[in-house]
Short mmCIF file of C-alpha atoms in Angstrom, two decimals:
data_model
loop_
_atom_site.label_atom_id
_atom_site.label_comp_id
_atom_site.label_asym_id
_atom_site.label_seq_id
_atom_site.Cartn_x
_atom_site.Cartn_y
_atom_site.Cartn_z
CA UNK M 1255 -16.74 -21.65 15.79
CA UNK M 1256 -16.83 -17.76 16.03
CA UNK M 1257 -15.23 -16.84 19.39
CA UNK M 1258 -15.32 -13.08 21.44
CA UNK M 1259 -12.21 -12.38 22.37
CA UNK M 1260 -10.77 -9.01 24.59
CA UNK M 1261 -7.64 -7.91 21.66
CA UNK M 1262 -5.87 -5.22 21.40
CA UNK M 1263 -6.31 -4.19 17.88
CA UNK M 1264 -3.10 -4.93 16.73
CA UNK M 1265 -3.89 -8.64 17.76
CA UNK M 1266 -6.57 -8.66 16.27
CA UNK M 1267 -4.93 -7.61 13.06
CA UNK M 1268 -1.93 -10.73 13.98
CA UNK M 1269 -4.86 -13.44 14.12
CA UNK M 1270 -6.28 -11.68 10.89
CA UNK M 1271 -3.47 -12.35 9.67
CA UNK M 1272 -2.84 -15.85 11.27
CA UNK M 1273 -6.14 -16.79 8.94
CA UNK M 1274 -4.99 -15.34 5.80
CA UNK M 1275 -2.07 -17.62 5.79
CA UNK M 1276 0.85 -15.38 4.27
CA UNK M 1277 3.46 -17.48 2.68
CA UNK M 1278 6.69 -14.46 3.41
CA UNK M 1279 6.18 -12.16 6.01
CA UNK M 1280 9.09 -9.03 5.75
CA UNK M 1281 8.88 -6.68 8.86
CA UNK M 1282 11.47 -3.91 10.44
CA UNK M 1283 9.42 -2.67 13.86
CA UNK M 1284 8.82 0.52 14.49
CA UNK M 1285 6.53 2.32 17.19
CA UNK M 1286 3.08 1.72 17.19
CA UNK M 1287 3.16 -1.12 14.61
CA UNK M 1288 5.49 -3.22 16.76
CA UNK M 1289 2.60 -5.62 18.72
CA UNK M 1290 1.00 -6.31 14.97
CA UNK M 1291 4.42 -7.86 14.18
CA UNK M 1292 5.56 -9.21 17.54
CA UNK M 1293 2.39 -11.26 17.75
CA UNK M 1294 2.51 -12.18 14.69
CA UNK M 1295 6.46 -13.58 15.22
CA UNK M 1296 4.86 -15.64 18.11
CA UNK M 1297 2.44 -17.73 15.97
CA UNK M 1298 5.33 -18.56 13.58
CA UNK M 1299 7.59 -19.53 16.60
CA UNK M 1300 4.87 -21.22 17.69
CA UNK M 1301 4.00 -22.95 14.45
CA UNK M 1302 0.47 -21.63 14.98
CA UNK M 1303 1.10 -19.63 10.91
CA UNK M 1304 3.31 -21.61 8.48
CA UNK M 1305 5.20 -18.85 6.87
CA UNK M 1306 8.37 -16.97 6.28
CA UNK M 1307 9.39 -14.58 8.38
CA UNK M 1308 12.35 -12.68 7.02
CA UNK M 1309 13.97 -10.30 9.84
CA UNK M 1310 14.87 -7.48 7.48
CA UNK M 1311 17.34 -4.54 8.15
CA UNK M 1312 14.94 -1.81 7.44
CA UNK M 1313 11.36 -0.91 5.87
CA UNK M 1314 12.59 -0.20 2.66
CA UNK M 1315 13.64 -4.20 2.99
CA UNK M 1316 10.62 -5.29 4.06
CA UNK M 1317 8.26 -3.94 1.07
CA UNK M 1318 11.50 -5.06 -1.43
CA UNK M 1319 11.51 -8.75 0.03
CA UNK M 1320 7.72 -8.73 -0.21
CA UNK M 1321 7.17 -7.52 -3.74
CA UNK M 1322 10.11 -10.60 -4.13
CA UNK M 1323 8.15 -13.07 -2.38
CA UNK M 1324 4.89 -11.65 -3.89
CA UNK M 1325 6.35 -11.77 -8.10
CA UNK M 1326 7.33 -15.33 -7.00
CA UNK M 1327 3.77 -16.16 -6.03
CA UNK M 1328 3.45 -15.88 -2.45
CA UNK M 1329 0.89 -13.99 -0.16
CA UNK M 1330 2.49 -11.31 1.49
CA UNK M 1331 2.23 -8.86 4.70
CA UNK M 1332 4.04 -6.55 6.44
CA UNK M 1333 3.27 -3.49 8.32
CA UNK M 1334 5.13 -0.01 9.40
CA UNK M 1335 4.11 3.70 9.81
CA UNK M 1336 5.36 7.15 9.75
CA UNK M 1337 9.41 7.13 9.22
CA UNK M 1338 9.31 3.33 7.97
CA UNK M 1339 6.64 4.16 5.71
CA UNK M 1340 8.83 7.46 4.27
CA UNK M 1341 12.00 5.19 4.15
CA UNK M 1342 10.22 2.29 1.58
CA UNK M 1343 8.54 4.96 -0.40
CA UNK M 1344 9.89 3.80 -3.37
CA UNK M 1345 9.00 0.74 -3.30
CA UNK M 1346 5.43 1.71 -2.90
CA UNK M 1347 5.25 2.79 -6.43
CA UNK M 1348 7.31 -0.11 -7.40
CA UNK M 1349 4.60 -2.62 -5.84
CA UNK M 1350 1.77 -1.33 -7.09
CA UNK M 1351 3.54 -0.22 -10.87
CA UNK M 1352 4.05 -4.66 -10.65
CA UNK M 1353 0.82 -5.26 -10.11
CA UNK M 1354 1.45 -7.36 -6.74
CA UNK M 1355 -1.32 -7.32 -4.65
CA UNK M 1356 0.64 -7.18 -0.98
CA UNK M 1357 -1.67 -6.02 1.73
CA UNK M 1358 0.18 -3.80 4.64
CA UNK M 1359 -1.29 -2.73 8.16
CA UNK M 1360 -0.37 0.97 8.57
CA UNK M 1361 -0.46 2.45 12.49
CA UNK M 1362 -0.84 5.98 11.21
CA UNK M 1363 1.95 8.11 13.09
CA UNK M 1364 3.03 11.42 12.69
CA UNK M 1365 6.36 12.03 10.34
CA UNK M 1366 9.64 13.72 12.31
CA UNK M 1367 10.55 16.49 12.23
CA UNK M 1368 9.91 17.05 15.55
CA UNK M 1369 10.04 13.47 16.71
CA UNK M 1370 6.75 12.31 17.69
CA UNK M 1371 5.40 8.58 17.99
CA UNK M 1372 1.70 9.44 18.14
CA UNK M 1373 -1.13 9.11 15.93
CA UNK M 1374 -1.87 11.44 12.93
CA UNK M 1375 -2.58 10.03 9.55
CA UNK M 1376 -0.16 12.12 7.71
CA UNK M 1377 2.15 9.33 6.71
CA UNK M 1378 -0.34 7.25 4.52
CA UNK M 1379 -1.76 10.84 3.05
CA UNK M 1380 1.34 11.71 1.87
CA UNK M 1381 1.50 8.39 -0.18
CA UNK M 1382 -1.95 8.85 -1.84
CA UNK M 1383 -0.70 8.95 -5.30
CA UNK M 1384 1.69 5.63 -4.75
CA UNK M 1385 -1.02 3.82 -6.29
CA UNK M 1386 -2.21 1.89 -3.42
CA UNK M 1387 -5.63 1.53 -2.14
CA UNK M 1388 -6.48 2.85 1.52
CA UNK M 1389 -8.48 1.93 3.88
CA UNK M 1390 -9.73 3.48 7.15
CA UNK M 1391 -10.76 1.42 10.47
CA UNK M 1392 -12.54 3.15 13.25
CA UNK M 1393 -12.49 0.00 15.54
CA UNK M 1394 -10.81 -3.10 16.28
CA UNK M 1395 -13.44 -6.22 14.77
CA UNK M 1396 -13.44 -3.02 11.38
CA UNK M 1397 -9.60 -3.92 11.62
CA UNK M 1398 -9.91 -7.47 12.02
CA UNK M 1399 -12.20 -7.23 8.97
CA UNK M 1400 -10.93 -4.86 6.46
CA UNK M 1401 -7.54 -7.25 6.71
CA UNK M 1402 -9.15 -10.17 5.14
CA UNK M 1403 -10.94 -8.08 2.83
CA UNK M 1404 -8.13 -6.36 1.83
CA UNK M 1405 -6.04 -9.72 0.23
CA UNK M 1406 -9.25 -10.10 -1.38
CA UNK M 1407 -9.72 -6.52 -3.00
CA UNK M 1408 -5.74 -6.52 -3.77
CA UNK M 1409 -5.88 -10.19 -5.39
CA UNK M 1410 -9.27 -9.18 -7.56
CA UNK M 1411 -7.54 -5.78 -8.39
CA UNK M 1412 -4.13 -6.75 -8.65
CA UNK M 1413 -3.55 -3.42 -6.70
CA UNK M 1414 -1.92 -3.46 -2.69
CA UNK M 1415 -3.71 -2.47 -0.07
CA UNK M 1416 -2.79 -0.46 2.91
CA UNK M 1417 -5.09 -1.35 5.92
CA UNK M 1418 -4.80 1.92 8.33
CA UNK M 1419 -5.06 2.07 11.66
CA UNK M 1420 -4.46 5.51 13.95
CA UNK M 1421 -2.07 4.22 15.98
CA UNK M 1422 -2.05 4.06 19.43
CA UNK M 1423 -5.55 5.41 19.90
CA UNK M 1424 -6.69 2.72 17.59
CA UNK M 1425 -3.51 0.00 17.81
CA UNK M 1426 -3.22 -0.14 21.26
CA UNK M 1427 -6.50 -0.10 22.19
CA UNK M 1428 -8.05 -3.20 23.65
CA UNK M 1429 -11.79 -4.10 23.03
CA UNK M 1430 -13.99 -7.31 22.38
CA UNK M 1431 -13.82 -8.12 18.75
CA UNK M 1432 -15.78 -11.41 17.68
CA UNK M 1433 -12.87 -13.56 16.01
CA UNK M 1434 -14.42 -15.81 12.81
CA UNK M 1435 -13.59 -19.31 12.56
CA UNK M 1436 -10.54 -20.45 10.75
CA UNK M 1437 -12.33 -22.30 8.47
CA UNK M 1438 -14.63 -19.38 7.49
CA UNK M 1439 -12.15 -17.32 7.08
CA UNK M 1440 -10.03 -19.81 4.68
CA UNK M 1441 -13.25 -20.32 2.49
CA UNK M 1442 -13.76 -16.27 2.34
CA UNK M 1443 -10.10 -15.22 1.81
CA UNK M 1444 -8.75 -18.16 -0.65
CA UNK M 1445 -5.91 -19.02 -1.89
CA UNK M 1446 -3.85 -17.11 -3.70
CA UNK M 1447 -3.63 -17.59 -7.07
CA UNK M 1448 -1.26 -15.52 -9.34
CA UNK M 1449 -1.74 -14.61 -12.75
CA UNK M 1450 1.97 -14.25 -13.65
CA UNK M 1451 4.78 -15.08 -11.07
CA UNK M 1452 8.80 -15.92 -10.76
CA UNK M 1453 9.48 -19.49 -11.87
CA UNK M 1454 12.86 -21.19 -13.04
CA UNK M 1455 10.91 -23.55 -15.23
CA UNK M 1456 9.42 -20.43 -17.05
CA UNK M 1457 11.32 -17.36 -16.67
CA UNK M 1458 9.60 -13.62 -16.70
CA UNK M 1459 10.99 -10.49 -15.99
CA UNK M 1460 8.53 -8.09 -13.36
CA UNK M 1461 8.86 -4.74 -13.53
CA UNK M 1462 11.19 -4.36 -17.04
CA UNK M 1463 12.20 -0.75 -18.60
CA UNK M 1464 9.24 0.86 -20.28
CA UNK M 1465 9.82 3.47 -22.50
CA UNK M 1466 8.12 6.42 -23.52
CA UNK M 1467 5.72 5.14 -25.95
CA UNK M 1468 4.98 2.33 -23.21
CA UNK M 1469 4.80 3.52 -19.66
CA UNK M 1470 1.98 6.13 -19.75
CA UNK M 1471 -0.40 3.17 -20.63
CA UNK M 1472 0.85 1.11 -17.92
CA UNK M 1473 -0.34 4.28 -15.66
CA UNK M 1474 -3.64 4.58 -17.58
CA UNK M 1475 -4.23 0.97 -16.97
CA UNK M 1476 -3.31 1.49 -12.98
CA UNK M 1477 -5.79 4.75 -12.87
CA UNK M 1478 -8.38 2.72 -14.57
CA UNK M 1479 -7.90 0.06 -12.27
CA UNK M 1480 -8.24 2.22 -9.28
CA UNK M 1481 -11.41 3.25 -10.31
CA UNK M 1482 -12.78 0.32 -11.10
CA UNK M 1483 -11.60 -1.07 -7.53
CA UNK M 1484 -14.29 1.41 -6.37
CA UNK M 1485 -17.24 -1.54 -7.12
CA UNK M 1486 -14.92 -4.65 -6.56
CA UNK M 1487 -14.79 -2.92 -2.49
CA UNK M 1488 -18.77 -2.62 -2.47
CA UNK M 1489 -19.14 -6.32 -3.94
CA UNK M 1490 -16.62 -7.50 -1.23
CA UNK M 1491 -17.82 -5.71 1.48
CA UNK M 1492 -21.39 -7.00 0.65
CA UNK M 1493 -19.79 -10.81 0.40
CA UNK M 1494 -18.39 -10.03 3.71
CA UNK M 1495 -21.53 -8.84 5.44
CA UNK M 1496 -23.49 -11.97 3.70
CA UNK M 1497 -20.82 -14.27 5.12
CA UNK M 1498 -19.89 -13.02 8.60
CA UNK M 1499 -23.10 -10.74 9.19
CA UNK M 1500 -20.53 -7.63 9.96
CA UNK M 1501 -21.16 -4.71 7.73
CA UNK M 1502 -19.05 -1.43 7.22
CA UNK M 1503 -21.68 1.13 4.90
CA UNK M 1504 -21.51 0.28 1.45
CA UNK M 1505 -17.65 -0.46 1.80
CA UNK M 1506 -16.61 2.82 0.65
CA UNK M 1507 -18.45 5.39 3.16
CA UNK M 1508 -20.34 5.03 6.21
CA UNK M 1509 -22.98 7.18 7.30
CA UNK M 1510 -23.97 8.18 10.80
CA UNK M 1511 -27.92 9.53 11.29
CA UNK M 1512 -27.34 11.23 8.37
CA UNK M 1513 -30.92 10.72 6.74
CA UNK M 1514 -32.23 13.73 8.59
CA UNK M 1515 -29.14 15.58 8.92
CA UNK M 1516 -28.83 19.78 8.07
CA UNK M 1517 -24.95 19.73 9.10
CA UNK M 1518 -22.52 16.58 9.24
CA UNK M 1519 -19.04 15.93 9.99
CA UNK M 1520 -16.57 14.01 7.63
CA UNK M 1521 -13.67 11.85 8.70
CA UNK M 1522 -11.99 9.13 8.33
CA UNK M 1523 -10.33 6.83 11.58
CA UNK M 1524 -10.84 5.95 14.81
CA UNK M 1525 -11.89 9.91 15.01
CA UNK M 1526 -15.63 9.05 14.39
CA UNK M 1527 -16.54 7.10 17.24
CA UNK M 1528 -15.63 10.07 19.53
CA UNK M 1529 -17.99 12.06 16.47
CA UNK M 1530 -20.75 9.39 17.12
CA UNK M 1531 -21.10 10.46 20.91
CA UNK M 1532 -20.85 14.18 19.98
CA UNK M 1533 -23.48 13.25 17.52
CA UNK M 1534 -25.97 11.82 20.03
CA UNK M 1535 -25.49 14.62 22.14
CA UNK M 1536 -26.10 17.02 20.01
CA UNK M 1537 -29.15 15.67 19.05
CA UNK M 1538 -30.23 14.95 22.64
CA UNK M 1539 -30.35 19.01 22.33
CA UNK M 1540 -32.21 18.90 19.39
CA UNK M 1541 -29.81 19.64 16.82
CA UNK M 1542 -30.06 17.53 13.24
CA UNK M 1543 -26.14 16.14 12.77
CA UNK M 1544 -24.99 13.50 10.91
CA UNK M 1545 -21.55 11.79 10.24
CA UNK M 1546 -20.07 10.57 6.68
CA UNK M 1547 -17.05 8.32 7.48
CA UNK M 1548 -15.16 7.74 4.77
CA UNK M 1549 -13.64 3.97 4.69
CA UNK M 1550 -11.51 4.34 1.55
CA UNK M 1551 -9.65 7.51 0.82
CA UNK M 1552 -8.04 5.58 -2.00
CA UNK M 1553 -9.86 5.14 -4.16
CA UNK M 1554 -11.72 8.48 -3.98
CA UNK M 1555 -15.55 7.45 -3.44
CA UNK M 1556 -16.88 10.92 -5.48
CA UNK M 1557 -20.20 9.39 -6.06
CA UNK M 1558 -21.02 8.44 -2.55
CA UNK M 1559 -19.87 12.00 -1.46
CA UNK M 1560 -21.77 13.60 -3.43
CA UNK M 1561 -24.88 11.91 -3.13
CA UNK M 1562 -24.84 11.84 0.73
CA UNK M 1563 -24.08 15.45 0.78
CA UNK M 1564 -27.39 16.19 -1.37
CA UNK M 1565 -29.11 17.26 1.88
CA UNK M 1566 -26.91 19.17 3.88
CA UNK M 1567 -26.53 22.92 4.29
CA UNK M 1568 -22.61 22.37 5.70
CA UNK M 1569 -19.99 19.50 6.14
CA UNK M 1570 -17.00 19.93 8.99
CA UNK M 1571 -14.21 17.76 7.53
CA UNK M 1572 -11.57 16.54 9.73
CA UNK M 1573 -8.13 16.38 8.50
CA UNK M 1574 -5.53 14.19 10.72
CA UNK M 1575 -3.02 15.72 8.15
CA UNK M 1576 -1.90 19.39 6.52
CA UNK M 1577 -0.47 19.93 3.01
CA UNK M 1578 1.17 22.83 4.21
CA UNK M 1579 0.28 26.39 2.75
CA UNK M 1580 -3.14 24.58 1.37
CA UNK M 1581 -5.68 22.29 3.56
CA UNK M 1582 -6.34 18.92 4.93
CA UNK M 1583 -6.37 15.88 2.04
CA UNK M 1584 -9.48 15.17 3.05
CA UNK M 1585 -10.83 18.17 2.93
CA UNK M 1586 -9.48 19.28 -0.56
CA UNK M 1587 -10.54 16.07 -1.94
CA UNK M 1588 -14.56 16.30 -0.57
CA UNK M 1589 -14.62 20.06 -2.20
CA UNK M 1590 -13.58 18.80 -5.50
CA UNK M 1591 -16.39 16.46 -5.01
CA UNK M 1592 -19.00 18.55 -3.90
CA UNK M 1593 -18.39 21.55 -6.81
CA UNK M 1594 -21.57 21.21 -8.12
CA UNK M 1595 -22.81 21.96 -4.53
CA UNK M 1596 -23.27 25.14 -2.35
CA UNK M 1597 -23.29 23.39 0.85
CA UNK M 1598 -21.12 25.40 3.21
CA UNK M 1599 -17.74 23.47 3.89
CA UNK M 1600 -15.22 24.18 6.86
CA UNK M 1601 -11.78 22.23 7.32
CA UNK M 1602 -10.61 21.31 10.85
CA UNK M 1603 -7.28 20.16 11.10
CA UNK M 1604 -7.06 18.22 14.14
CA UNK M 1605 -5.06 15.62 16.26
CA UNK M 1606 -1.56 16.13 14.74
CA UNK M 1607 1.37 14.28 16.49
CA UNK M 1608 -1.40 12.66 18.91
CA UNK M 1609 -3.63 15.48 20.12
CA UNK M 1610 -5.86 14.17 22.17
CA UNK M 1611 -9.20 15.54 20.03
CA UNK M 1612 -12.23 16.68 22.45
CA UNK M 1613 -15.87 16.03 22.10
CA UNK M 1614 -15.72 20.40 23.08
CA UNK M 1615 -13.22 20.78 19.66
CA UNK M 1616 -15.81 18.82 17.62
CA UNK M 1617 -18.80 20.86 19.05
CA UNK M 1618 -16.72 23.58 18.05
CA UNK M 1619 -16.31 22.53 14.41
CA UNK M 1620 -20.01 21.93 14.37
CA UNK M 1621 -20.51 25.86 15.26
CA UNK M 1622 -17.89 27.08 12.97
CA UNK M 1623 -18.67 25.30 9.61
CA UNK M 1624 -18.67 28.35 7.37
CA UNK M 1625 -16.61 30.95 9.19
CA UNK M 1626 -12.89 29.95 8.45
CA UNK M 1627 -11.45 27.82 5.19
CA UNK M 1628 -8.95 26.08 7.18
CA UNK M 1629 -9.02 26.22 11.42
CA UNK M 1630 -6.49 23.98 13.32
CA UNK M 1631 -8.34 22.85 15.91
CA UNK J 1196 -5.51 -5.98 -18.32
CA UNK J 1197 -1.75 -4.11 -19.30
CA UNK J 1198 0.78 -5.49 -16.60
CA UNK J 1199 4.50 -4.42 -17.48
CA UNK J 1200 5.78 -8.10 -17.62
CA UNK J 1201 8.08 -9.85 -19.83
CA UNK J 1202 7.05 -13.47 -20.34
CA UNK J 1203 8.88 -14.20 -22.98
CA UNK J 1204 12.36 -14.83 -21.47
CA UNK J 1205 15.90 -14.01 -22.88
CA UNK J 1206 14.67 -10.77 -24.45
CA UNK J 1207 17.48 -8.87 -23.51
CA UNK J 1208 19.93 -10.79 -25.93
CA UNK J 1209 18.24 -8.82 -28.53
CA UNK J 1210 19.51 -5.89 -28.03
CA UNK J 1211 23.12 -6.11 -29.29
CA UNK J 1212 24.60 -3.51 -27.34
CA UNK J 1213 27.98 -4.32 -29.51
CA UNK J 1214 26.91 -1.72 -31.32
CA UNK J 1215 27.65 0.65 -28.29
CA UNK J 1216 31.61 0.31 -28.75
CA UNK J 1217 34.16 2.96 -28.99
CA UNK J 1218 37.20 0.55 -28.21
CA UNK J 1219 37.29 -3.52 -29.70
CA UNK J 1220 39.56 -5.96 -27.60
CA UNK J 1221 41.51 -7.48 -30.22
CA UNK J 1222 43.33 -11.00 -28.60
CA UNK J 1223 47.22 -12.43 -29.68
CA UNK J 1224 46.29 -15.88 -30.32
CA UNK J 1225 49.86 -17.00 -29.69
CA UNK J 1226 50.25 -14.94 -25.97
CA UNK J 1227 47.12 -16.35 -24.70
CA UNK J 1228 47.18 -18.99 -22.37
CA UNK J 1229 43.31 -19.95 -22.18
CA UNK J 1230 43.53 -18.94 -18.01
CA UNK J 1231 40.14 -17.53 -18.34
CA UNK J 1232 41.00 -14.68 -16.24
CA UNK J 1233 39.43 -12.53 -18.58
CA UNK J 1234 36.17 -14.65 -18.75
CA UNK J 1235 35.82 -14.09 -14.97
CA UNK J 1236 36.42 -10.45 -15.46
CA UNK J 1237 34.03 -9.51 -18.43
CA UNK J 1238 30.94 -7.85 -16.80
CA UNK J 1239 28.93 -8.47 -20.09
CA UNK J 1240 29.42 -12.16 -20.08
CA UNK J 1241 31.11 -12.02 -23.80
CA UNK J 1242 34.04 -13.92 -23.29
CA UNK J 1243 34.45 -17.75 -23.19
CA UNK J 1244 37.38 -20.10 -23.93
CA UNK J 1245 37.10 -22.01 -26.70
CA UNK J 1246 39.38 -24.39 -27.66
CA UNK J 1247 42.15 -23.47 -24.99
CA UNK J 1248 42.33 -19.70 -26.24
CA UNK J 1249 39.85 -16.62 -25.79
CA UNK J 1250 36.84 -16.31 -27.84
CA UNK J 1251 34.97 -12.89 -27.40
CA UNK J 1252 31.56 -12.60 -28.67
CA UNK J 1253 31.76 -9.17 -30.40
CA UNK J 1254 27.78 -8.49 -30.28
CA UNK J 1255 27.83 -8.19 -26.79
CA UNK J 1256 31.07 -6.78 -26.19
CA UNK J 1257 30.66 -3.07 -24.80
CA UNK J 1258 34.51 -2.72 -25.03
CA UNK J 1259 35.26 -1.38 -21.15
CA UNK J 1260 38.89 -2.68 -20.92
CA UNK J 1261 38.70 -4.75 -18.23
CA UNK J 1262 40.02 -8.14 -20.28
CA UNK J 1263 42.88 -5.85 -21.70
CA UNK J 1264 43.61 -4.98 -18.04
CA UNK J 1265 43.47 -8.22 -15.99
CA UNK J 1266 44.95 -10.40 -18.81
CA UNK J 1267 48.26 -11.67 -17.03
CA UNK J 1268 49.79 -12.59 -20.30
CA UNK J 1269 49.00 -9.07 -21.73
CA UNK J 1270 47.57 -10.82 -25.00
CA UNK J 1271 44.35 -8.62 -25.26
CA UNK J 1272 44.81 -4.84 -26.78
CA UNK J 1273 42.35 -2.35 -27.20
CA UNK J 1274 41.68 -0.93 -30.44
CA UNK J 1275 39.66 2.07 -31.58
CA UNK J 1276 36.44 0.43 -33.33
CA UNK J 1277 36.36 1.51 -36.99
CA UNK J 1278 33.31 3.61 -38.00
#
C-alpha cells in the first residue's frame, strides 16, 4: 500500500533507505545531514532496518568502513556534506577506483573558510572528477526516488552514487511525499548481488598496486563506464516511472515549458522550483521562458544539452558554486556543450553559504543573459 | 569490464623481495635457544623454528636487523650480502 506522508526530506531519504535494506551503515553527523542519519539510527534501534550501524570517529571512517563492508558484499549508505565530504576525499576515488557501488545522500553545504552551515553545492562540485555519479533533487518524493534509483544505477554500473540534496532549503524542508510500499520497493531495488567480494573461503585482494602499464586502463575503463551510465539512468528512470508512475525528464535533464521557449534558465537543485514560479510569471507577462534542470551533473548529459538548447537565443545558468578566477561548474560545463551554438550564455553565481535566492535575482538573470560572463548575483 | 582485483590469492609470495637485501642474518646454531623471539619480531614473516633452532627463509628476508637485535642469546649477526 502506497501511503502520503508529511516528511521532512531527510526522512524521506531514512525510509528510502529503510526499503533498500543496507546491510552496514557507517555515519559521522554533521550539520544538515544529521536528521538523514538520526532517523535512520531510530529504525535500527527500533529493529524497523536490520543492519549495521557502525558509529565511526569521522567521515573519512565512514566511506573507509563502507567500501569494507561494500568489497565484502554488503549494501552500503552513508551520508555527509561540506567539511565531512572534504575530510573522506580520498576515499572517494578509492570507492569508485574499486568498483563498489555505495550510494551516499549529500546535504550540499558550503566548505569553511568562513564557517558557514548553509546550503551551496560547492562541496559535491569540487568532487566531480572522484569518479562518482551525481545526482540533483529539487524536491522531497525526487529525493525519496532518486535514492532507490541510485543502488540501482550504482549496482548496474558498478560506479557510487552521490544522491544531493541542498541542504537545509531542501533537507529540512517538510512536504507530502507519497511513500511506495515496502514490497514495491524490494521488487524494484533487489538484492544485491556482487560480482567479486571479500570471502575467507576464496580470498581476493580489492584495490591492489597497479603499475604504469596497468592503471591508465583501469581509468579508461571508469571514463567509459561513466559514459555509458548516461543510458543505464534513462532506462532506470523509465523502469521507475513504469513502476511507481513518478517521472523525473528523461532521467538526466528536465525541462520546464521549454518547447516554446526564446530564453531559459539552467540549474540544478532545489533552485528550480523557485525558477518554475518565476517562470509562470513571466509568462503571465507574456514573455517565452523555459527551464532545463539538469538531474545528473555526473555524468555530463552533452546530448540532452545540446539538443534542448537548439531553440533558444540565450541560457542563464545558475551556479551554487565558483571555481575561483574562472566560472560556475555548471556553467563552464553547458558552454563546452553548446560550442557548436551561438545562443547567448550568461553565468549567475548565486546562493553561496545559504543566500536566500529571490524570484527579483532570477528576473534579473533573465534580463541580463548576454551582458556579463560571470555576475554574482 | 577491467576491475583492478586480484582473484587469484597468495600473489604476493611471488615477488621474492629477498632479492632486496643489503645485509643477510646469518644464525649460530649452537647459541640459539629456539625462544622464537625473533619469529615474533620479523615483520616479513621469514622466520620459523624448526626443529628447536631458527630457520629463516632467505627469499623473503629483507634483512632489517630486527632478529639480530631482539635475539636475547645474541646468536643472529648481520652480514653484508655478497653481490
Amino acid at each position: 500500500m502506497n501511503s502520503k506522508k508529511v516528511l521532512e526530506c531527510s526522512q524521506a531519504i531514512a525510509e528510502a533507505i529503510r526499503q533498500c535494506k543496507p546491510g552496514v551503515i557507517a555515519a559521522y553527523p554533521i550539520t544538515p545531514q544529521t536528521h538523514i542519519v538520526e532517523t535512520l539510527a531510530e529504525f535500527v534501534n527500533n529493529g524497523k532496518l536490520n543492519a549495521e550501524y557502525i558509529n565511526v570517529e569521522s567521515e573519512h571512517s565512514a566511506l573507509s568502513a563502507c567500501v569494507g563492508a561494500q568489497a565484502a558484499g554488503a549494501r552500503t549508505f552513508t551520508a555527509t556534506n561540506s567539511q565531512g565530504l572534504a575530510l573522506m576525499s580520498e576515499i572517494l576515488f578509492v570507492a569508485s577506483g574499486n568498483r563498489l557501488p555505495i550510494v551516499m545522500a549529500v546535504t550540499n553545504r558550503a566548505l569553511s573558510a568562513p564557517i558557514n552551515i548553509w546550503n551551496d553545492q560547492s562541496d559535491t562540485i569540487a568532487q566531480r572528477d572522484s569518479g562518482w555519479i551525481q545526482l540533483y533533487c529539487e524536491s522531497s518524493q525526487e529525493a525519496y526516488d532518486t535514492t532507490m534509483m541510485a543502488y540501482r544505477i550504482a549496482e548496474k554500473c558498478l560506479i557510487p552514487v552521490m544522491v544531493c540534496i541542498d541542504g537545509f532549503t531542501l533537507s529540512h524542508v517538510w512536504e507530502n511525499v507519497i511513500i511506495s510500499d515496502d514490497k514495491e520497493v524490494d521488487s524494484f531495488v533487489q538484492t544485491y548481488k556482487p560480482l567479486y567480494k571479500l570471502d575467507i573461503n576464496k580470498p581476493m585482494t580489492f584495490g591492489p598496486i597497479s603499475m604504469p602499464n596497468s592503471y591508465m586502463d583501469f581509468k579508461k575503463q571508469q571514463h567509459e563506464d561513466m559514459i555509458n551510465s548516461l543510458n543505464v539512468i534513462k532506462d532506470i528512470n523509465s523502469e521507475f516511472s513504469k513502476k511507481f508512475r513518478r517521472i523525473y525528464g528523461d532521467g538526466l535533464i528536465e525541462t520546464y515549458k521549454l518547447e516554446d521557449a526564446e530564453y531559459a534558465f539552467a540549474a540544478m537543485g532545489s533552485v528550480c522550483g523557485t525558477i518554475r514560479y518565476v517562470i509562470d510569471e513571466l509568462r503571465n507577462k507574456g514573455k517565452k521562458i523555459g527551464m532545463i534542470k539538469i538531474k545528473s551533473f555526473r555524468p555530463f548529459p552533452n546530448a540532452e544539452i545540446e539538443k534542448s538548447c537548439k531553440k533558444l537565443k540565450g541560457l542563464a545558468v545558475i551556479d551554487k558554486d565558483i571555481s575561483f578566477g574562472n566560472a560556475g561548474a555548471l556553467f563552464t560545463e553547458i558552454k563546452a556543450s553548446l560550442k557548436n551554438s551561438e545562443i547567448k550564455l550568461s553565468n549567475f553565481i548565486a546562493g553561496l553559504g545559504g543566500r536566500d535566492i529571490t524570484p527579483e535575482m532570477l528576473i534579473k538573470a533573465i534580463n541580463n543573459i548576454g551582458k556579463k560572463e560571470v555576475e554574482f548575483l | 569490464m577491467n576491475i583492478p582485483i586480484i582473484t587469484e590469492p597468495g600473489s604476493s609470495k611471488k615477488n621474492k623481495t629477498g632479492k632486496w637485501r643489503t645485509m643477510k642474518p646469518v644464525a649460530n646454531a649452537e647459541k640459539c635457544t629456539g625462544c622464537g623471539i625473533c619469529t615474533g619480531f620479523c615483520p616479513d614473516s621469514s622466520i620459523e623454528i624448526k626443529n628447536k633452532k631458527i630457520s629463516i627463509d632467505y627469499d623473503y628476508c629483507k634483512g632489517c636487523g630486527i632478529c639480530a637485535l631482539e635475539c636475547p642469546a645474541k646468536a643472529i649477526f648481520m652480514k653484508e650480502e655478497e653481490k
